[in-house]
Amino acid sequence: MNLHEDFPTTAAPSTGDLDLEARQALRRVAGVASTELEDVNDAEYRRLRLERVVLVGVWTEGTIEDAENSLDELAQLAETAGSEVVDGLIQRRSKPDAGTFIGSGKVQEVKDTVEALGADTVIADGELSPGQLIALEKAINVKVIDRTALILDIFAQHAKSAEGKAQVELAQLQYLLPRLRGWGDAMSRQGGSNGGVGLRGPGETKLETDRRRIRAKVAKLRRELAKLTVTRETKRDSRSRNRVPGVAIAGYTNAGKSSLLNALTGAGILVQDALFATLDTSTRRSRTAEGREYTVTDTVGFVRHLPHQLVEAFRSTLEEVAEADLIVHVIDGSHADPLGQAEAVREVLAEVGAEDIPELVVVNKLDLVDPDGLLQLRSDWPDAVFVSAHSGEGIDKLRAAIEGALPQPDTTLTVCIPYVRGDLVSRMRSRGEVLSTEHRGDGTVITARVDDSLAGELRAFVLETD
C-alpha cells in the first residue's frame, strides 16, 4: 500500500501563515465587550474597545479629495483595530477649533448622528489636546479618541517581540501622561488639611500618584529598551565588520513591504491586507548572482501624521533604515494618492536621519493598476522598478536593480589562492565581486573587488603585475 496516496502530505505552514491564523482567531466580536463611556485614570492606559464608530475630520488645506482620502485611511485604521465604521463627517475650517476640534454646530451634528446610528465611539482625524478630548466627550456623551490613540491601539495588538511590546507600551504611556484627569477632592489619596489627626497637610491626589507611577514605568521601559538596543547594535556591528551591505525596505503601511521581502528572500513572514500588519523588523540574507551576500530588512510601515511618540519609541528600530546602504522605497501603485504617501514616508526618513541614503523606488501592486493609472505612475517615477509581489512580475528586475545599486567594494586585486584555502575563495565571493577566475596548478587565480579589511588578509597572495 502506498501511504503517500492514502495520506497525502501538505507543505508545512510558514511562520507568517501561523501568525495570520492566530491574528484572525482573536478578532473582536461586536457586542461582547461594552464600550460605555468611563474614565480610567490608573497608570494603565485606557484600553480601546471599539464597536460602532463615527469618524470626524477637519479639512483645513488641500483639496476635498485629500480630506476624503485622509478620512478613508482613518476608516481603514478603525477597521484594522476591529471596529465597525457607521458614518464619517468632514468640516471645512481654516484651523481646528481650539475648544472642541470641530465647531459647536458640527458637535451637535455628530451627537445627533451618534444617537441615530447607535454608535459608541467617535474618532477624530487628528491629535486632540487633553482639553479638546474632555470637551468633546462631555458634549457628545460617548467615548472620544483621536487618530494617535487609534494607531497606538493597533500597534499594541500587532506587536509580538519583547522589544516591540516595550516600544508600544512606552509610546502609549507617553501619550497618556498629559491626558490623565482627576475628579478633584474625590481622588484624594490622603486627608489633606481637613483629613483628621495624622492626615493634615497637602496630601497627594490619586492623579499625582498615577503620574508618578507612569513616569517610573516609562523610566523602566527606557532601561529595558536600552538593553535591547545594545543587542541590536551588536548584530549590526557584526554585519558591518564583515562588510555585508544592508538593504532596508521602507514604505507606507500596507504597500506590500513584507510581500516583497518574501518574494526576494523566501522569508515566509506574515502578510495581511491590513494597515500595520507587521511591526517587528525582519532581516534576511540574500546573494547577488555572483554570490555576494547582502541583508534585506523589512521595517515598520509609515503613515501620515505618524505619532511622534511612536517615532521616538521605535527610534532604535528605525535606525536600521538610517544604517542601511540602500533604501528600497515601496509605493502602493493602486492607492488613490501614491505621491502623498511617498512624501509622508520621506518625512519620517528625514526625521530619523536617513534622507541622504541612496533610494530605489519600487512601485508595487502592478496587478491592481489600470493602464491609465500605470501611465501616470511611470510619468511620476520614470526611474522606478514596477513589480507585483503577488504575481511575481518584475521581481527579477528588482533583484538586478538592487544588486546594481549596492555599494561596490573599494579595492580591486588579483590573487592566487592555494587550493587548501578554499575559505578565502568563499569569503571573496560572499563579501566581494569576483570579476574573473582561472584555475592553475598552484591555485585559483581570482580578480575581484573586495573591501579594505578582506584586502588586507589577501595581500600575501597578490600576484605581481608588470
CSV table of C-alpha atoms in Angstrom, one decimal:
chain,number,residue,atom,x,y,z
A,1,MET,CA,0.0,0.0,0.0
A,2,ASN,CA,1.2,3.4,-0.9
A,3,LEU,CA,0.9,5.5,2.3
A,4,HIS,CA,1.6,8.7,0.4
A,5,GLU,CA,-1.5,8.1,-1.8
A,6,ASP,CA,-3.8,7.3,1.2
A,7,PHE,CA,-2.5,10.0,3.4
A,8,PRO,CA,-1.4,12.9,1.2
A,9,THR,CA,1.1,15.3,2.8
A,10,THR,CA,1.0,19.1,2.6
A,11,ALA,CA,3.7,21.6,2.9
A,12,ALA,CA,4.3,22.9,6.4
A,13,PRO,CA,2.8,26.3,7.0
A,14,SER,CA,5.2,29.2,7.2
A,15,THR,CA,5.6,31.4,10.2
A,16,GLY,CA,3.6,34.1,8.5
A,17,ASP,CA,0.7,31.7,7.9
A,18,LEU,CA,0.6,30.7,11.5
A,19,ASP,CA,0.8,34.4,12.6
A,20,LEU,CA,-2.1,35.3,10.3
A,21,GLU,CA,-4.2,32.4,11.6
A,22,ALA,CA,-3.6,33.4,15.2
A,23,ARG,CA,-4.5,37.0,14.5
A,24,GLN,CA,-7.7,36.2,12.7
A,25,ALA,CA,-8.7,33.9,15.6
A,26,LEU,CA,-8.6,36.9,18.0
A,27,ARG,CA,-10.7,39.5,16.2
A,28,ARG,CA,-13.1,41.5,18.3
A,29,VAL,CA,-16.7,40.3,18.4
A,30,ALA,CA,-19.3,43.1,18.2
A,31,GLY,CA,-21.4,43.3,21.3
A,32,VAL,CA,-19.3,41.2,23.6
A,33,ALA,CA,-17.3,44.0,25.3
A,34,SER,CA,-19.2,47.1,26.5
A,35,THR,CA,-17.9,50.4,25.3
A,36,GLU,CA,-19.8,52.7,27.6
A,37,LEU,CA,-18.1,56.0,28.5
A,38,GLU,CA,-15.9,55.7,31.5
A,39,ASP,CA,-12.9,57.4,32.9
A,40,VAL,CA,-9.9,55.3,33.8
A,41,ASN,CA,-7.1,57.2,35.4
A,42,ASP,CA,-4.9,54.4,36.7
A,43,ALA,CA,-1.3,54.0,35.4
A,44,GLU,CA,-2.5,51.5,32.8
A,45,TYR,CA,-3.7,53.2,29.6
A,46,ARG,CA,-7.3,53.2,28.6
A,47,ARG,CA,-7.9,50.1,26.5
A,48,LEU,CA,-9.9,50.8,23.4
A,49,ARG,CA,-12.9,48.6,23.0
A,50,LEU,CA,-14.3,49.7,19.6
A,51,GLU,CA,-17.5,48.6,18.2
A,52,ARG,CA,-19.6,51.1,16.2
A,53,VAL,CA,-17.7,54.3,15.4
A,54,VAL,CA,-18.3,57.7,13.8
A,55,LEU,CA,-15.4,59.4,12.2
A,56,VAL,CA,-14.9,63.2,12.3
A,57,GLY,CA,-12.3,65.1,10.2
A,58,VAL,CA,-11.4,68.8,9.8
A,59,TRP,CA,-10.5,69.9,6.3
A,60,THR,CA,-8.0,72.8,6.7
A,61,GLU,CA,-5.9,72.6,3.5
A,62,GLY,CA,-5.6,70.8,0.2
A,63,THR,CA,-8.5,69.6,-1.9
A,64,ILE,CA,-11.6,67.8,-0.8
A,65,GLU,CA,-10.1,64.6,-2.3
A,66,ASP,CA,-7.2,65.0,0.1
A,67,ALA,CA,-9.6,65.3,3.0
A,68,GLU,CA,-11.7,62.3,1.9
A,69,ASN,CA,-8.5,60.2,1.4
A,70,SER,CA,-7.5,61.0,4.9
A,71,LEU,CA,-10.9,60.0,6.3
A,72,ASP,CA,-10.8,56.8,4.2
A,73,GLU,CA,-7.5,56.0,5.8
A,74,LEU,CA,-8.9,56.6,9.2
A,75,ALA,CA,-11.7,54.2,8.4
A,76,GLN,CA,-9.2,51.5,7.4
A,77,LEU,CA,-7.3,52.1,10.7
A,78,ALA,CA,-10.5,51.8,12.6
A,79,GLU,CA,-11.5,48.6,10.8
A,80,THR,CA,-7.9,47.2,11.4
A,81,ALA,CA,-8.5,47.9,15.1
A,82,GLY,CA,-11.6,45.7,15.0
A,83,SER,CA,-14.4,48.3,14.8
A,84,GLU,CA,-17.4,48.9,12.5
A,85,VAL,CA,-17.4,52.4,10.9
A,86,VAL,CA,-21.0,53.6,10.6
A,87,ASP,CA,-20.5,57.2,9.3
A,88,GLY,CA,-17.9,59.8,8.6
A,89,LEU,CA,-18.2,63.6,8.8
A,90,ILE,CA,-15.9,66.3,7.4
A,91,GLN,CA,-16.0,70.0,8.4
A,92,ARG,CA,-14.3,72.8,6.4
A,93,ARG,CA,-12.4,75.1,8.7
A,94,SER,CA,-9.3,77.3,8.4
A,95,LYS,CA,-8.0,75.5,11.5
A,96,PRO,CA,-9.4,73.1,14.2
A,97,ASP,CA,-11.5,74.7,16.9
A,98,ALA,CA,-9.3,75.2,20.0
A,99,GLY,CA,-12.0,74.0,22.4
A,100,THR,CA,-13.7,71.1,20.7
A,101,PHE,CA,-11.7,70.4,17.5
A,102,ILE,CA,-14.9,70.9,15.4
A,103,GLY,CA,-17.3,73.8,15.6
A,104,SER,CA,-20.3,73.8,18.0
A,105,GLY,CA,-22.7,73.2,15.2
A,106,LYS,CA,-20.8,70.2,14.0
A,107,VAL,CA,-20.6,68.9,17.5
A,108,GLN,CA,-24.4,68.8,17.7
A,109,GLU,CA,-24.5,67.1,14.3
A,110,VAL,CA,-22.0,64.5,15.5
A,111,LYS,CA,-24.1,63.9,18.6
A,112,ASP,CA,-27.3,63.5,16.6
A,113,THR,CA,-25.5,61.1,14.3
A,114,VAL,CA,-24.2,59.0,17.2
A,115,GLU,CA,-27.6,58.8,18.8
A,116,ALA,CA,-29.4,57.9,15.5
A,117,LEU,CA,-26.9,55.2,14.5
A,118,GLY,CA,-26.3,53.8,18.0
A,119,ALA,CA,-22.6,54.5,17.8
A,120,ASP,CA,-20.5,54.3,21.0
A,121,THR,CA,-17.2,55.9,19.9
A,122,VAL,CA,-16.1,59.0,18.0
A,123,ILE,CA,-12.7,59.0,16.3
A,124,ALA,CA,-11.2,62.4,15.4
A,125,ASP,CA,-8.9,62.5,12.4
A,126,GLY,CA,-6.1,64.4,14.2
A,127,GLU,CA,-4.4,64.5,17.6
A,128,LEU,CA,-6.7,66.0,20.2
A,129,SER,CA,-5.4,68.1,23.1
A,130,PRO,CA,-6.5,66.9,26.6
A,131,GLY,CA,-8.9,69.8,26.8
A,132,GLN,CA,-10.5,69.0,23.4
A,133,LEU,CA,-10.9,65.4,24.4
A,134,ILE,CA,-12.7,66.2,27.6
A,135,ALA,CA,-14.9,68.8,26.0
A,136,LEU,CA,-16.0,66.5,23.1
A,137,GLU,CA,-16.8,63.6,25.4
A,138,LYS,CA,-18.9,65.9,27.7
A,139,ALA,CA,-20.8,67.3,24.7
A,140,ILE,CA,-21.3,64.1,22.7
A,141,ASN,CA,-21.6,61.7,25.8
A,142,VAL,CA,-19.7,58.8,24.2
A,143,LYS,CA,-16.1,57.9,24.2
A,144,VAL,CA,-13.9,60.1,22.0
A,145,ILE,CA,-10.4,59.1,20.8
A,146,ASP,CA,-8.1,60.5,18.3
A,147,ARG,CA,-6.0,59.2,15.4
A,148,THR,CA,-2.9,58.8,17.6
A,149,ALA,CA,-4.7,56.7,20.2
A,150,LEU,CA,-6.1,54.5,17.4
A,151,ILE,CA,-2.7,53.9,15.8
A,152,LEU,CA,-1.3,53.1,19.3
A,153,ASP,CA,-4.1,50.6,19.8
A,154,ILE,CA,-3.3,48.8,16.5
A,155,PHE,CA,0.4,48.7,17.4
A,156,ALA,CA,-0.5,47.2,20.8
A,157,GLN,CA,-2.5,44.4,19.0
A,158,HIS,CA,0.2,43.6,16.5
A,159,ALA,CA,3.4,43.8,18.5
A,160,LYS,CA,4.9,40.4,19.0
A,161,SER,CA,8.6,40.7,20.1
A,162,ALA,CA,9.7,41.8,23.6
A,163,GLU,CA,11.2,44.9,22.0
A,164,GLY,CA,8.1,45.7,20.0
A,165,LYS,CA,5.8,45.4,23.0
A,166,ALA,CA,8.1,47.6,25.2
A,167,GLN,CA,8.2,50.2,22.4
A,168,VAL,CA,4.4,50.3,22.1
A,169,GLU,CA,3.8,50.5,25.8
A,170,LEU,CA,6.3,53.3,26.1
A,171,ALA,CA,4.6,55.2,23.4
A,172,GLN,CA,1.2,54.6,25.0
A,173,LEU,CA,2.3,55.8,28.4
A,174,GLN,CA,3.9,58.9,26.9
A,175,TYR,CA,0.6,59.7,25.1
A,176,LEU,CA,-1.5,59.0,28.3
A,177,LEU,CA,0.6,61.1,30.7
A,178,PRO,CA,-0.7,64.6,29.8
A,179,ARG,CA,-4.2,63.2,29.3
A,180,LEU,CA,-4.7,61.9,32.8
A,181,ARG,CA,-7.6,63.7,34.5
A,182,GLY,CA,-8.9,63.7,38.0
A,183,TRP,CA,-12.1,64.3,40.0
A,184,GLY,CA,-10.9,66.9,42.5
A,185,ASP,CA,-11.3,66.1,46.2
A,186,ALA,CA,-12.9,62.7,45.4
A,187,MET,CA,-9.5,61.5,44.2
A,188,SER,CA,-7.6,62.5,47.3
A,189,ARG,CA,-5.4,59.6,48.5
A,190,GLN,CA,-4.7,61.4,51.8
A,191,GLY,CA,-6.9,63.5,54.1
A,192,GLY,CA,-5.4,66.9,53.2
A,193,SER,CA,-5.8,69.8,55.6
A,194,ASN,CA,-9.1,68.6,57.0
A,195,GLY,CA,-8.3,64.9,57.0
A,196,GLY,CA,-8.1,64.4,60.7
A,197,VAL,CA,-5.4,63.6,63.2
A,198,GLY,CA,-2.2,62.4,61.5
A,199,LEU,CA,-3.5,63.2,58.0
A,200,ARG,CA,-3.2,67.0,57.9
A,201,GLY,CA,-1.2,68.5,55.1
A,202,PRO,CA,-1.4,69.0,51.3
A,203,GLY,CA,-1.7,65.2,50.7
A,204,GLU,CA,-1.2,63.5,47.4
A,205,THR,CA,-4.1,63.1,45.0
A,206,LYS,CA,-4.6,59.9,43.1
A,207,LEU,CA,-3.9,61.9,39.9
A,208,GLU,CA,-0.4,62.8,41.2
A,209,THR,CA,0.2,59.2,42.2
A,210,ASP,CA,-0.8,57.9,38.8
A,211,ARG,CA,1.6,60.4,37.1
A,212,ARG,CA,4.4,59.3,39.4
A,213,ARG,CA,3.7,55.6,38.6
A,214,ILE,CA,3.6,56.3,34.9
A,215,ARG,CA,6.9,58.2,35.0
A,216,ALA,CA,8.5,55.3,36.9
A,217,LYS,CA,7.2,52.8,34.4
A,218,VAL,CA,8.5,55.0,31.5
A,219,ALA,CA,11.9,55.1,33.1
A,220,LYS,CA,11.9,51.3,33.5
A,221,LEU,CA,10.8,50.7,29.8
A,222,ARG,CA,13.6,53.1,28.6
A,223,ARG,CA,16.2,51.0,30.5
A,224,GLU,CA,14.8,47.8,29.1
A,225,LEU,CA,14.9,49.2,25.5
A,226,ALA,CA,18.4,50.4,26.1
A,227,LYS,CA,19.5,46.8,26.8
A,228,LEU,CA,17.7,45.6,23.7
A,229,THR,CA,19.2,48.3,21.6
A,230,VAL,CA,22.7,47.1,22.6
A,231,THR,CA,21.8,43.6,21.3
A,232,ARG,CA,20.6,45.1,18.0
A,233,GLU,CA,23.7,47.3,17.7
A,234,THR,CA,25.9,44.2,18.3
A,235,LYS,CA,24.3,42.4,15.5
A,236,ARG,CA,24.6,45.4,13.2
A,237,ASP,CA,28.3,45.9,14.2
A,238,SER,CA,28.9,42.3,13.3
A,239,ARG,CA,27.5,42.8,9.8
A,240,SER,CA,29.5,46.0,9.5
A,241,ARG,CA,32.7,44.3,10.4
A,242,ASN,CA,32.1,41.6,7.8
A,243,ARG,CA,31.3,44.4,5.3
A,244,VAL,CA,27.9,42.9,4.5
A,245,PRO,CA,25.8,45.5,2.6
A,246,GLY,CA,22.4,46.3,4.1
A,247,VAL,CA,19.2,46.9,2.2
A,248,ALA,CA,16.2,48.4,4.1
A,249,ILE,CA,12.7,48.0,2.7
A,250,ALA,CA,10.7,51.1,3.7
A,251,GLY,CA,7.3,52.5,2.7
A,252,TYR,CA,3.8,53.4,3.6
A,253,THR,CA,1.8,50.8,5.7
A,254,ASN,CA,0.2,48.1,3.5
A,255,ALA,CA,2.3,49.0,0.5
A,256,GLY,CA,3.5,45.4,0.3
A,257,LYS,CA,6.9,45.5,2.0
A,258,SER,CA,6.6,42.1,3.7
A,259,SER,CA,5.3,40.6,0.5
A,260,LEU,CA,8.4,41.9,-1.3
A,261,LEU,CA,10.7,40.5,1.4
A,262,ASN,CA,9.1,37.1,1.0
A,263,ALA,CA,9.4,37.3,-2.8
A,264,LEU,CA,13.1,38.3,-2.7
A,265,THR,CA,14.3,36.0,0.1
A,266,GLY,CA,11.6,33.4,0.8
A,267,ALA,CA,11.3,34.7,4.3
A,268,GLY,CA,7.8,33.4,4.9
A,269,ILE,CA,6.8,36.3,7.3
A,270,LEU,CA,3.2,37.5,8.0
A,271,VAL,CA,1.4,39.0,5.0
A,272,GLN,CA,-2.0,40.6,5.6
A,273,ASP,CA,-4.1,43.2,3.7
A,274,ALA,CA,-4.3,45.5,6.7
A,275,LEU,CA,-2.6,48.6,8.0
A,276,PHE,CA,0.4,47.9,10.2
A,277,ALA,CA,0.2,44.2,9.8
A,278,THR,CA,3.8,43.7,10.8
A,279,LEU,CA,5.7,45.8,13.3
A,280,ASP,CA,8.8,43.8,14.2
A,281,THR,CA,11.7,44.2,11.8
A,282,SER,CA,12.8,41.0,10.0
A,283,THR,CA,16.3,40.7,8.5
A,284,ARG,CA,17.2,38.0,5.9
A,285,ARG,CA,20.3,37.3,4.0
A,286,SER,CA,20.4,37.2,0.2
A,287,ARG,CA,23.0,36.8,-2.5
A,288,THR,CA,23.7,38.5,-5.8
A,289,ALA,CA,24.1,36.5,-9.0
A,290,GLU,CA,27.8,36.4,-8.4
A,291,GLY,CA,27.4,35.1,-4.8
A,292,ARG,CA,28.0,38.3,-2.9
A,293,GLU,CA,26.0,38.4,0.4
A,294,TYR,CA,23.7,41.3,1.5
A,295,THR,CA,21.0,41.7,4.1
A,296,VAL,CA,17.4,42.7,3.4
A,297,THR,CA,15.4,44.2,6.3
A,298,ASP,CA,11.7,44.8,6.4
A,299,THR,CA,10.8,47.8,8.6
A,300,VAL,CA,7.6,49.1,10.3
A,301,GLY,CA,5.3,50.8,7.9
A,302,PHE,CA,4.8,54.6,7.9
A,303,VAL,CA,1.6,56.6,7.8
A,304,ARG,CA,0.6,60.3,7.6
A,305,HIS,CA,0.9,62.0,10.9
A,306,LEU,CA,2.7,59.1,12.5
A,307,PRO,CA,2.6,59.8,16.2
A,308,HIS,CA,5.8,61.3,17.5
A,309,GLN,CA,5.6,59.0,20.5
A,310,LEU,CA,5.9,56.1,18.1
A,311,VAL,CA,8.8,57.6,16.2
A,312,GLU,CA,10.6,58.2,19.4
A,313,ALA,CA,9.9,54.8,20.9
A,314,PHE,CA,10.7,52.9,17.6
A,315,ARG,CA,13.8,55.0,17.0
A,316,SER,CA,16.2,52.1,17.6
A,317,THR,CA,14.2,50.0,15.1
A,318,LEU,CA,14.1,52.8,12.6
A,319,GLU,CA,17.8,53.3,12.9
A,320,GLU,CA,18.1,50.1,10.8
A,321,VAL,CA,16.9,52.3,7.9
A,322,ALA,CA,19.4,55.0,8.8
A,323,GLU,CA,22.3,52.5,8.8
A,324,ALA,CA,21.4,50.8,5.5
A,325,ASP,CA,23.4,51.2,2.4
A,326,LEU,CA,20.3,51.3,0.2
A,327,ILE,CA,16.6,52.1,0.9
A,328,VAL,CA,14.1,50.2,-1.2
A,329,HIS,CA,11.1,52.6,-1.0
A,330,VAL,CA,8.0,50.6,-1.8
A,331,ILE,CA,5.0,52.5,-3.1
A,332,ASP,CA,1.4,51.2,-3.4
A,333,GLY,CA,0.6,51.8,-7.1
A,334,SER,CA,-3.1,51.0,-6.6
A,335,HIS,CA,-3.6,53.7,-3.9
A,336,ALA,CA,-5.5,56.9,-4.7
A,337,ASP,CA,-2.7,59.1,-3.6
A,338,PRO,CA,0.7,57.4,-4.0
A,339,LEU,CA,2.5,60.8,-4.2
A,340,GLY,CA,1.2,61.8,-0.9
A,341,GLN,CA,2.1,58.5,0.7
A,342,ALA,CA,5.7,58.8,-0.7
A,343,GLU,CA,6.0,62.3,0.8
A,344,ALA,CA,4.8,61.0,4.2
A,345,VAL,CA,7.5,58.3,4.1
A,346,ARG,CA,10.2,60.7,3.2
A,347,GLU,CA,9.3,63.0,6.1
A,348,VAL,CA,9.8,60.1,8.6
A,349,LEU,CA,13.0,59.0,6.9
A,350,ALA,CA,14.3,62.6,7.3
A,351,GLU,CA,13.3,62.6,10.9
A,352,VAL,CA,15.5,59.5,11.6
A,353,GLY,CA,18.4,60.8,9.6
A,354,ALA,CA,18.0,58.6,6.5
A,355,GLU,CA,17.3,61.3,3.9
A,356,ASP,CA,20.8,61.1,2.3
A,357,ILE,CA,20.8,57.3,1.8
A,358,PRO,CA,20.5,56.1,-1.8
A,359,GLU,CA,16.9,55.3,-2.6
A,360,LEU,CA,15.5,52.8,-5.1
A,361,VAL,CA,11.8,53.5,-5.8
A,362,VAL,CA,9.6,50.3,-6.3
A,363,VAL,CA,6.0,50.7,-7.4
A,364,ASN,CA,4.2,47.6,-6.1
A,365,LYS,CA,0.7,46.0,-6.8
A,366,LEU,CA,1.1,46.3,-10.6
A,367,ASP,CA,-1.6,43.7,-11.0
A,368,LEU,CA,-4.2,46.1,-9.5
A,369,VAL,CA,-3.3,49.2,-11.6
A,370,ASP,CA,-5.3,50.0,-14.7
A,371,PRO,CA,-3.5,51.1,-17.9
A,372,ASP,CA,-4.2,54.8,-17.5
A,373,GLY,CA,-3.0,54.7,-13.9
A,374,LEU,CA,0.1,52.9,-15.0
A,375,LEU,CA,1.0,55.6,-17.5
A,376,GLN,CA,0.6,58.2,-14.7
A,377,LEU,CA,2.8,56.2,-12.4
A,378,ARG,CA,5.5,55.8,-15.0
A,379,SER,CA,5.4,59.6,-15.5
A,380,ASP,CA,5.6,60.3,-11.8
A,381,TRP,CA,8.5,57.8,-11.3
A,382,PRO,CA,10.3,57.2,-14.6
A,383,ASP,CA,13.3,55.6,-12.8
A,384,ALA,CA,11.2,53.3,-10.6
A,385,VAL,CA,11.0,49.5,-10.8
A,386,PHE,CA,7.4,48.3,-11.3
A,387,VAL,CA,6.6,45.0,-9.7
A,388,SER,CA,3.8,42.8,-8.4
A,389,ALA,CA,4.8,40.9,-5.3
A,390,HIS,CA,1.5,38.9,-5.6
A,391,SER,CA,2.1,37.6,-9.2
A,392,GLY,CA,5.9,37.8,-9.2
A,393,GLU,CA,6.0,40.2,-12.2
A,394,GLY,CA,9.1,42.3,-12.1
A,395,ILE,CA,10.8,40.6,-9.2
A,396,ASP,CA,13.8,39.6,-11.2
A,397,LYS,CA,14.2,43.1,-12.4
A,398,LEU,CA,14.1,44.3,-8.8
A,399,ARG,CA,16.8,41.9,-7.8
A,400,ALA,CA,19.0,43.1,-10.6
A,401,ALA,CA,18.3,46.7,-9.7
A,402,ILE,CA,19.2,46.1,-6.0
A,403,GLU,CA,22.4,44.3,-7.0
A,404,GLY,CA,23.4,47.2,-9.3
A,405,ALA,CA,22.7,49.8,-6.5
A,406,LEU,CA,24.7,48.1,-3.8
A,407,PRO,CA,27.9,49.9,-2.8
A,408,GLN,CA,30.9,48.5,-4.6
A,409,PRO,CA,34.0,47.2,-2.6
A,410,ASP,CA,36.9,49.6,-2.5
A,411,THR,CA,39.9,47.5,-3.7
A,412,THR,CA,40.5,45.6,-6.9
A,413,LEU,CA,43.2,43.0,-6.8
A,414,THR,CA,44.4,39.8,-8.5
A,415,VAL,CA,45.4,36.9,-6.2
A,416,CYS,CA,46.4,33.3,-6.5
A,417,ILE,CA,44.7,31.4,-3.7
A,418,PRO,CA,46.1,27.9,-2.8
A,419,TYR,CA,43.6,25.1,-3.1
A,420,VAL,CA,43.9,24.4,0.6
A,421,ARG,CA,42.5,27.9,1.3
A,422,GLY,CA,39.0,27.5,-0.1
A,423,ASP,CA,37.7,29.5,2.8
A,424,LEU,CA,39.3,32.6,1.3
A,425,VAL,CA,37.7,32.0,-2.1
A,426,SER,CA,34.3,31.6,-0.4
A,427,ARG,CA,34.7,34.9,1.5
A,428,MET,CA,35.8,36.7,-1.6
A,429,ARG,CA,32.6,35.6,-3.3
A,430,SER,CA,30.4,36.4,-0.4
A,431,ARG,CA,31.9,39.7,0.5
A,432,GLY,CA,33.2,41.0,-2.8
A,433,GLU,CA,32.6,41.0,-6.5
A,434,VAL,CA,34.5,38.3,-8.5
A,435,LEU,CA,35.5,39.6,-11.9
A,436,SER,CA,37.4,36.6,-13.3
A,437,THR,CA,38.5,33.1,-12.2
A,438,GLU,CA,41.3,30.9,-13.6
A,439,HIS,CA,42.4,27.5,-12.2
A,440,ARG,CA,46.2,26.8,-12.3
A,441,GLY,CA,48.4,24.2,-10.9
A,442,ASP,CA,49.4,26.2,-7.9
A,443,GLY,CA,45.9,27.5,-7.1
A,444,THR,CA,43.0,29.6,-8.2
A,445,VAL,CA,43.7,33.0,-9.7
A,446,ILE,CA,40.9,35.4,-9.0
A,447,THR,CA,40.5,39.1,-9.9
A,448,ALA,CA,37.9,40.7,-7.6
A,449,ARG,CA,36.8,43.8,-5.9
A,450,VAL,CA,36.8,43.4,-2.1
A,451,ASP,CA,36.6,45.6,1.0
A,452,ASP,CA,39.7,47.0,2.6
A,453,SER,CA,39.5,44.6,5.5
A,454,LEU,CA,39.5,41.5,3.3
A,455,ALA,CA,42.1,43.0,1.0
A,456,GLY,CA,44.5,43.2,4.0
A,457,GLU,CA,44.1,39.4,4.5
A,458,LEU,CA,44.7,38.7,0.8
A,459,ARG,CA,47.9,40.8,0.5
A,460,ALA,CA,50.1,37.7,0.9
A,461,PHE,CA,48.5,36.1,-2.2
A,462,VAL,CA,48.5,39.1,-4.5
A,463,LEU,CA,50.1,38.4,-7.9
A,464,GLU,CA,52.8,40.8,-9.0
A,465,THR,CA,51.9,42.7,-12.3
A,466,ASP,CA,54.3,44.3,-14.7
